[in-house]
mmCIF file of C-alpha atoms in Angstrom:
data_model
loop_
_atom_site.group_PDB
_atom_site.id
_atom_site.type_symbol
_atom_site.label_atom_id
_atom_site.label_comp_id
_atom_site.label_asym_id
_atom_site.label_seq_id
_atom_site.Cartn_x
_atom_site.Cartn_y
_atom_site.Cartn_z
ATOM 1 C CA UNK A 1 108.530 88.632 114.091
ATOM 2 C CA UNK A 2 111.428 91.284 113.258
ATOM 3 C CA UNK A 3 111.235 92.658 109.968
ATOM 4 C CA UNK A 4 114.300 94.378 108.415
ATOM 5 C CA UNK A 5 113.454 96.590 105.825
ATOM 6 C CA UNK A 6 116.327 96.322 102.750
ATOM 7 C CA UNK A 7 117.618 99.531 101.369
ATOM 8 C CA UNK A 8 117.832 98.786 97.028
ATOM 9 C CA UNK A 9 118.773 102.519 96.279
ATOM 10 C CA UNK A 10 121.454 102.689 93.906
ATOM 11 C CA UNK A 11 121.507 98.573 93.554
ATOM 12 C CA UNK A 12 121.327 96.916 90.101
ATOM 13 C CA UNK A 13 118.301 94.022 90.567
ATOM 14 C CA UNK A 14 117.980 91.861 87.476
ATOM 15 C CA UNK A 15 115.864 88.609 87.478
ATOM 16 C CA UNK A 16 117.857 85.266 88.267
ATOM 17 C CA UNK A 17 115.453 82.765 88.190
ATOM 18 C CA UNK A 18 111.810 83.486 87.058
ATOM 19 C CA UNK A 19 108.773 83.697 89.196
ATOM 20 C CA UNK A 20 107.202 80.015 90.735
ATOM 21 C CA UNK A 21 104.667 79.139 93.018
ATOM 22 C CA UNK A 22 105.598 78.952 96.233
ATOM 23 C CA UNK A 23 104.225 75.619 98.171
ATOM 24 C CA UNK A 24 103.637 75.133 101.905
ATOM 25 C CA UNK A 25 103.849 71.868 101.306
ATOM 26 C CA UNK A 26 105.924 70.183 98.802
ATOM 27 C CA UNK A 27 104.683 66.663 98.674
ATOM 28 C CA UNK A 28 100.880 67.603 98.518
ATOM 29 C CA UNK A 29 101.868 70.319 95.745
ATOM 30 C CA UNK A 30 99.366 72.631 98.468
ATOM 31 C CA UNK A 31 100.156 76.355 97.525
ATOM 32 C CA UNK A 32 101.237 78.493 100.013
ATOM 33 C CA UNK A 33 99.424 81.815 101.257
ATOM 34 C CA UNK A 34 99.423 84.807 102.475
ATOM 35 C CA UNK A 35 98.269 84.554 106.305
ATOM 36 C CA UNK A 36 96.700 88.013 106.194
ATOM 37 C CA UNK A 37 94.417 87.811 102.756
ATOM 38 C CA UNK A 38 94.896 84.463 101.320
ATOM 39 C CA UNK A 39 96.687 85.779 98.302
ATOM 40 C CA UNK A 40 98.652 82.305 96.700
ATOM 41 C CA UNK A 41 102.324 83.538 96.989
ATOM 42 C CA UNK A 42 105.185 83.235 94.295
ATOM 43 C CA UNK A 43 108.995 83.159 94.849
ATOM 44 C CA UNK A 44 111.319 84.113 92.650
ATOM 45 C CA UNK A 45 115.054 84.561 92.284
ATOM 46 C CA UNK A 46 116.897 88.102 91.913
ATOM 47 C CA UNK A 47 120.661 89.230 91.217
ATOM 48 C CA UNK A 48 121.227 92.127 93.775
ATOM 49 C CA UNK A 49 124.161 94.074 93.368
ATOM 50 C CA UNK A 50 125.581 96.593 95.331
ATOM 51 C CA UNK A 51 128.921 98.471 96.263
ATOM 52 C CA UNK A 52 130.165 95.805 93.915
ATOM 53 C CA UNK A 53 129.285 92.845 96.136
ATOM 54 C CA UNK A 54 126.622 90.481 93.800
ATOM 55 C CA UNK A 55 123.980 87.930 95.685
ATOM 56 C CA UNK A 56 121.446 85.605 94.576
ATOM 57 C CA UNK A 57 118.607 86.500 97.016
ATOM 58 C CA UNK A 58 115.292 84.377 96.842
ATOM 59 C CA UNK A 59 112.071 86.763 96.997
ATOM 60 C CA UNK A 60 108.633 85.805 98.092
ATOM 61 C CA UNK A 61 105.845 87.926 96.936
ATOM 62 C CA UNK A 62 101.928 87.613 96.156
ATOM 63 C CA UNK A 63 101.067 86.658 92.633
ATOM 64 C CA UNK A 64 99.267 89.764 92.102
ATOM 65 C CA UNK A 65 102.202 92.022 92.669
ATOM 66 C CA UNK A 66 104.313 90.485 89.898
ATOM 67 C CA UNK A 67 104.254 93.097 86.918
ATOM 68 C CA UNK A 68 105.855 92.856 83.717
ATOM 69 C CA UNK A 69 107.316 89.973 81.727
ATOM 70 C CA UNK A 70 110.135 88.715 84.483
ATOM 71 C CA UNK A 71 111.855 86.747 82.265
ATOM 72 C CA UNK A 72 116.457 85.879 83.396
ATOM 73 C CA UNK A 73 117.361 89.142 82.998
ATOM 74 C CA UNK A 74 114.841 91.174 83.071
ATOM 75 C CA UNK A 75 115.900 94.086 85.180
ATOM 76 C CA UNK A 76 113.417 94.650 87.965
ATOM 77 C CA UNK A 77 112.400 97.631 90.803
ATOM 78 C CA UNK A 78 111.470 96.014 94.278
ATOM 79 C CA UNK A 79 109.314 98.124 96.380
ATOM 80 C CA UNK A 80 109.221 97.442 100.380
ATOM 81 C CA UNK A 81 111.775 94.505 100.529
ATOM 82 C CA UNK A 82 112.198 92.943 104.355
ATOM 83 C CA UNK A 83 114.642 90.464 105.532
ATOM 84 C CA UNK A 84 112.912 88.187 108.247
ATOM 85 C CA UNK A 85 115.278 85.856 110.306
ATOM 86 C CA UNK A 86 113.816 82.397 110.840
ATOM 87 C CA UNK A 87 114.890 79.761 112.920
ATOM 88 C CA UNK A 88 113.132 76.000 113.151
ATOM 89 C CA UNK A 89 114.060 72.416 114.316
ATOM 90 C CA UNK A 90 113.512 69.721 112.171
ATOM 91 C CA UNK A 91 113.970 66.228 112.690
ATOM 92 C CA UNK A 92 116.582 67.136 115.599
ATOM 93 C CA UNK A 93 118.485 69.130 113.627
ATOM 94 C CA UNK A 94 118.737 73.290 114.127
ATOM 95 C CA UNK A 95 118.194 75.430 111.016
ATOM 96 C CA UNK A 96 118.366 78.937 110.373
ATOM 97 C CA UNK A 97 118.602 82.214 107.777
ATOM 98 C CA UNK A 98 117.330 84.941 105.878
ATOM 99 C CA UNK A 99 113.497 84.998 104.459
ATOM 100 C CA UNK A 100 113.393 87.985 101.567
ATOM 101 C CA UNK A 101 109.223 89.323 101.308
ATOM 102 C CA UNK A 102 108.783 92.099 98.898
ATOM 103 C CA UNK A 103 105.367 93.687 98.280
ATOM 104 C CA UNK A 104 105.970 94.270 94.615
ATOM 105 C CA UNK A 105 108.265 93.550 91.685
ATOM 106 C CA UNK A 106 107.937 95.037 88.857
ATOM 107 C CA UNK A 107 109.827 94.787 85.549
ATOM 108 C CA UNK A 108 112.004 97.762 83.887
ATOM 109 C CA UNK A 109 111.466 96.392 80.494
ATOM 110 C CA UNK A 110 110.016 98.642 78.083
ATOM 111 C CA UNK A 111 107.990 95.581 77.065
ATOM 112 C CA UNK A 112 106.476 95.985 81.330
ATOM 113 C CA UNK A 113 105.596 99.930 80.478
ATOM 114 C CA UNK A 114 103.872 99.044 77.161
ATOM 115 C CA UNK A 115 101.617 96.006 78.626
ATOM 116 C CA UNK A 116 100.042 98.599 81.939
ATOM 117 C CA UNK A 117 99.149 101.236 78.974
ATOM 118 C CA UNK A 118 97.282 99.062 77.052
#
C-alpha cells in the first residue's frame, strides 16, 4: 500500500481529542495491532494547522510512542506522519478516505521535558 509521507514543518499541531485504544474489533472490545511487532495501537485526535487552513486529523500510533501528558491542548511534534488511502466494501456499500499513521507523538509541554529527565 501507498504511503504519503505529510510535511508538518511550520504547522501548529495541538491535541484534539486525547489518546484511546484503537480496536480491530469493536464489539469484542479486541485491541488492534501492529502487523509488523504486535505493538497494541492507540488513536488519537490532532488540530493541524497550516497556511491558515485548520483540520481535525485522526492519528494512529503504537502505545509506546506516545510521550508526554497529551492532554486537549497539549501542543504536540509528530515525527514520520503518512497518509494511507483505503478503500473497502461493506455490506454492498463502497467506502473510502484518508488513514493518518505517525511513528511518534510527543508532547511540547514543559511538563513532557521534565517527566524524560527524571
Amino acid at each position: 500500500m501507498q504511503q504519503i509521507p505529510v510535511d508538518t514543518a511550520g504547522a501548529m499541531l495541538m491535541v484534539a481529542q486525547p489518546p484511546q485504544p484503537k480496536y480491530a474489533n469493536q464489539k469484542t472490545q479486541e485491541r488492534a495491532a501492529d502487523t509488523r511487532t504486535g505493538e497494541l495501537l492507540a488513536t488519537l485526535d490532532v488540530l493541524f494547522v497550516k497556511d491558515g487552513n485548520a483540520e481535525v486529523v485522526k492519528i494512529t500510533v503504537g502505545e509506546s510512542a506516545l510521550s508526554g501528558d497529551l492532554v486537549m491542548g497539549t501542543p504536540v511534534a509528530i515525527t514520520a506522519l503518512v497518509a494511507r488511502p483505503w478503500e473497502n466494501e461493506f455490506n454492498g456499500q463502497k467506502r473510502h478516505g484518508i488513514a493518518f499513521r505517525a511513528a511518534f507523538v510527543t508532547s511540547l509541554t514543559d511538563g513532557a521535558t521534565k517527566s524524560k529527565a527524571a
